[in-house]
Amino acid sequence: MGLRGAVGTLEVGAHADLILLDLSSAVFLPLTNLANHLVYGEDGGSVRRVIVDGHVVVSDGRVLTIDEEALLDEVRELMPAWLEALEPAGAWATRLRPAFDEMYRLYAETDVGFDRWTGHRERS
């Protein structure tokens, strides 16, 4: 990518993008495999600080680069119109629900020749 020396290292002149996590949070206990904990357990709750290009953008779980309260106020203001716009799709889905429930029931009862929970073929 042509970024040798600019990324993948912590030194003067390199881009400093870091995420600092609290490894004492419940998701990492007991800490057995950091990659697995990050992929399957971390939901952002352990993030203590985020540094992008050398600038702190998150500190103690708060985003410093935007006004979170103003953003939340804007979302609250827009929500009624958004929910109203969703009503036709909700009505359509409700109308189709019985057909989908019946398809699900029929397919769940169909013997497909293997145990769908374990992926093993049933033995005769």
mmCIF file of C-alpha atoms in Angstrom:
data_model
loop_
_atom_site.group_PDB
_atom_site.id
_atom_site.type_symbol
_atom_site.label_atom_id
_atom_site.label_comp_id
_atom_site.label_asym_id
_atom_site.label_seq_id
_atom_site.Cartn_x
_atom_site.Cartn_y
_atom_site.Cartn_z
ATOM 1 C CA MET A 1 0.000 0.000 0.000
ATOM 2 C CA GLY A 2 3.027 2.270 0.027
ATOM 3 C CA LEU A 3 2.628 3.132 3.722
ATOM 4 C CA ARG A 4 5.802 1.531 5.070
ATOM 5 C CA GLY A 5 7.038 3.585 8.009
ATOM 6 C CA ALA A 6 3.757 5.494 8.249
ATOM 7 C CA VAL A 7 1.636 2.687 9.742
ATOM 8 C CA GLY A 8 2.262 -0.379 11.865
ATOM 9 C CA THR A 9 4.793 1.342 14.072
ATOM 10 C CA LEU A 10 4.824 3.730 17.026
ATOM 11 C CA GLU A 11 7.394 6.376 16.289
ATOM 12 C CA VAL A 12 7.682 10.061 15.458
ATOM 13 C CA GLY A 13 6.140 10.819 12.065
ATOM 14 C CA ALA A 14 4.028 7.648 11.913
ATOM 15 C CA HIS A 15 0.248 7.778 11.990
ATOM 16 C CA ALA A 16 -0.821 7.041 15.560
ATOM 17 C CA ASP A 17 -4.168 5.236 15.442
ATOM 18 C CA LEU A 18 -4.680 3.408 18.724
ATOM 19 C CA ILE A 19 -7.533 1.979 20.741
ATOM 20 C CA LEU A 20 -6.926 1.552 24.462
ATOM 21 C CA LEU A 21 -9.129 -1.059 26.127
ATOM 22 C CA ASP A 22 -9.843 -1.866 29.752
ATOM 23 C CA LEU A 23 -8.845 -5.527 29.891
ATOM 24 C CA SER A 24 -10.283 -5.847 33.406
ATOM 25 C CA SER A 25 -13.849 -5.533 32.100
ATOM 26 C CA ALA A 26 -16.023 -8.659 32.280
ATOM 27 C CA VAL A 27 -15.782 -9.451 28.561
ATOM 28 C CA PHE A 28 -12.063 -10.199 28.928
ATOM 29 C CA LEU A 29 -12.318 -12.330 32.064
ATOM 30 C CA PRO A 30 -10.704 -14.757 32.157
ATOM 31 C CA LEU A 31 -8.363 -13.459 29.472
ATOM 32 C CA THR A 32 -7.555 -16.571 27.449
ATOM 33 C CA ASN A 33 -7.523 -15.461 23.805
ATOM 34 C CA LEU A 34 -7.486 -11.722 23.147
ATOM 35 C CA ALA A 35 -8.511 -12.021 19.488
ATOM 36 C CA ASN A 36 -11.541 -14.154 20.385
ATOM 37 C CA HIS A 37 -12.536 -11.770 23.158
ATOM 38 C CA LEU A 38 -12.343 -8.835 20.750
ATOM 39 C CA VAL A 39 -14.284 -10.539 17.950
ATOM 40 C CA TYR A 40 -16.949 -12.342 19.960
ATOM 41 C CA GLY A 41 -17.337 -10.290 23.115
ATOM 42 C CA GLU A 42 -16.228 -6.688 22.847
ATOM 43 C CA ASP A 43 -19.138 -4.325 22.208
ATOM 44 C CA GLY A 44 -17.299 -1.053 22.699
ATOM 45 C CA GLY A 45 -17.919 -0.971 26.438
ATOM 46 C CA SER A 46 -14.255 -1.580 27.234
ATOM 47 C CA VAL A 47 -12.952 1.244 25.025
ATOM 48 C CA ARG A 48 -11.270 3.834 27.210
ATOM 49 C CA ARG A 49 -9.447 5.963 24.642
ATOM 50 C CA VAL A 50 -9.187 6.202 20.856
ATOM 51 C CA ILE A 51 -6.366 8.092 19.202
ATOM 52 C CA VAL A 52 -6.543 8.832 15.466
ATOM 53 C CA ASP A 53 -3.541 10.309 13.694
ATOM 54 C CA GLY A 54 -2.140 11.342 17.055
ATOM 55 C CA HIS A 55 -5.328 13.084 18.243
ATOM 56 C CA VAL A 56 -7.507 11.797 21.091
ATOM 57 C CA VAL A 57 -11.025 11.414 19.656
ATOM 58 C CA VAL A 58 -12.593 9.291 22.423
ATOM 59 C CA SER A 59 -11.802 9.561 26.114
ATOM 60 C CA ASP A 60 -13.504 7.546 28.864
ATOM 61 C CA GLY A 61 -16.227 6.458 26.453
ATOM 62 C CA ARG A 62 -17.096 9.970 25.247
ATOM 63 C CA VAL A 63 -16.582 11.063 21.653
ATOM 64 C CA LEU A 64 -14.708 14.365 21.714
ATOM 65 C CA THR A 65 -15.054 15.317 18.049
ATOM 66 C CA ILE A 66 -18.831 15.830 17.992
ATOM 67 C CA ASP A 67 -21.472 17.275 20.290
ATOM 68 C CA GLU A 68 -23.202 14.043 21.303
ATOM 69 C CA GLU A 69 -26.092 15.811 23.041
ATOM 70 C CA ALA A 70 -26.823 17.928 19.957
ATOM 71 C CA LEU A 71 -26.715 14.807 17.802
ATOM 72 C CA LEU A 72 -29.114 12.979 20.126
ATOM 73 C CA ASP A 73 -31.443 15.996 20.119
ATOM 74 C CA GLU A 74 -31.445 15.932 16.306
ATOM 75 C CA VAL A 75 -32.243 12.207 16.276
ATOM 76 C CA ARG A 76 -35.095 12.736 18.743
ATOM 77 C CA GLU A 77 -36.451 15.491 16.501
ATOM 78 C CA LEU A 78 -36.288 13.329 13.369
ATOM 79 C CA MET A 79 -37.673 10.115 14.928
ATOM 80 C CA PRO A 80 -41.423 10.845 14.633
ATOM 81 C CA ALA A 81 -41.199 11.445 10.863
ATOM 82 C CA TRP A 82 -38.973 8.383 10.438
ATOM 83 C CA LEU A 83 -41.375 6.165 12.390
ATOM 84 C CA GLU A 84 -44.290 7.478 10.350
ATOM 85 C CA ALA A 85 -42.408 6.653 7.131
ATOM 86 C CA LEU A 86 -41.915 3.070 8.392
ATOM 87 C CA GLU A 87 -45.633 2.452 8.989
ATOM 88 C CA PRO A 88 -46.426 1.231 5.423
ATOM 89 C CA ALA A 89 -43.561 -1.284 5.562
ATOM 90 C CA GLY A 90 -44.742 -2.500 8.969
ATOM 91 C CA ALA A 91 -48.291 -2.960 7.689
ATOM 92 C CA TRP A 92 -46.986 -4.874 4.657
ATOM 93 C CA ALA A 93 -44.846 -7.138 6.874
ATOM 94 C CA THR A 94 -47.797 -7.783 9.210
ATOM 95 C CA ARG A 95 -49.935 -8.784 6.244
ATOM 96 C CA LEU A 96 -47.276 -11.258 5.038
ATOM 97 C CA ARG A 97 -46.471 -12.687 8.490
ATOM 98 C CA PRO A 98 -48.968 -15.607 8.365
ATOM 99 C CA ALA A 99 -47.494 -16.838 5.058
ATOM 100 C CA PHE A 100 -43.933 -16.655 6.397
ATOM 101 C CA ASP A 101 -44.957 -18.395 9.626
ATOM 102 C CA GLU A 102 -46.546 -21.218 7.600
ATOM 103 C CA MET A 103 -43.457 -21.565 5.369
ATOM 104 C CA TYR A 104 -41.223 -21.682 8.431
ATOM 105 C CA ARG A 105 -43.419 -24.340 10.071
ATOM 106 C CA LEU A 106 -43.450 -26.501 6.920
ATOM 107 C CA TYR A 107 -39.703 -26.271 6.411
ATOM 108 C CA ALA A 108 -38.992 -26.940 10.085
ATOM 109 C CA GLU A 109 -41.051 -30.149 9.849
ATOM 110 C CA THR A 110 -39.372 -31.332 6.633
ATOM 111 C CA ASP A 111 -36.806 -34.093 7.035
ATOM 112 C CA VAL A 112 -33.779 -32.993 5.025
ATOM 113 C CA GLY A 113 -31.719 -36.074 5.809
ATOM 114 C CA PHE A 114 -29.422 -34.684 8.462
ATOM 115 C CA ASP A 115 -29.569 -33.183 11.915
ATOM 116 C CA ARG A 116 -29.653 -29.457 11.127
ATOM 117 C CA TRP A 117 -28.380 -28.575 14.604
ATOM 118 C CA THR A 118 -25.106 -30.470 14.328
ATOM 119 C CA GLY A 119 -24.727 -30.869 10.575
ATOM 120 C CA HIS A 120 -24.339 -34.644 10.877
ATOM 121 C CA ARG A 121 -26.311 -37.097 8.770
ATOM 122 C CA GLU A 122 -28.684 -39.291 10.725
ATOM 123 C CA ARG A 123 -27.678 -42.955 10.652
ATOM 124 C CA SER A 124 -30.196 -45.570 9.574
#
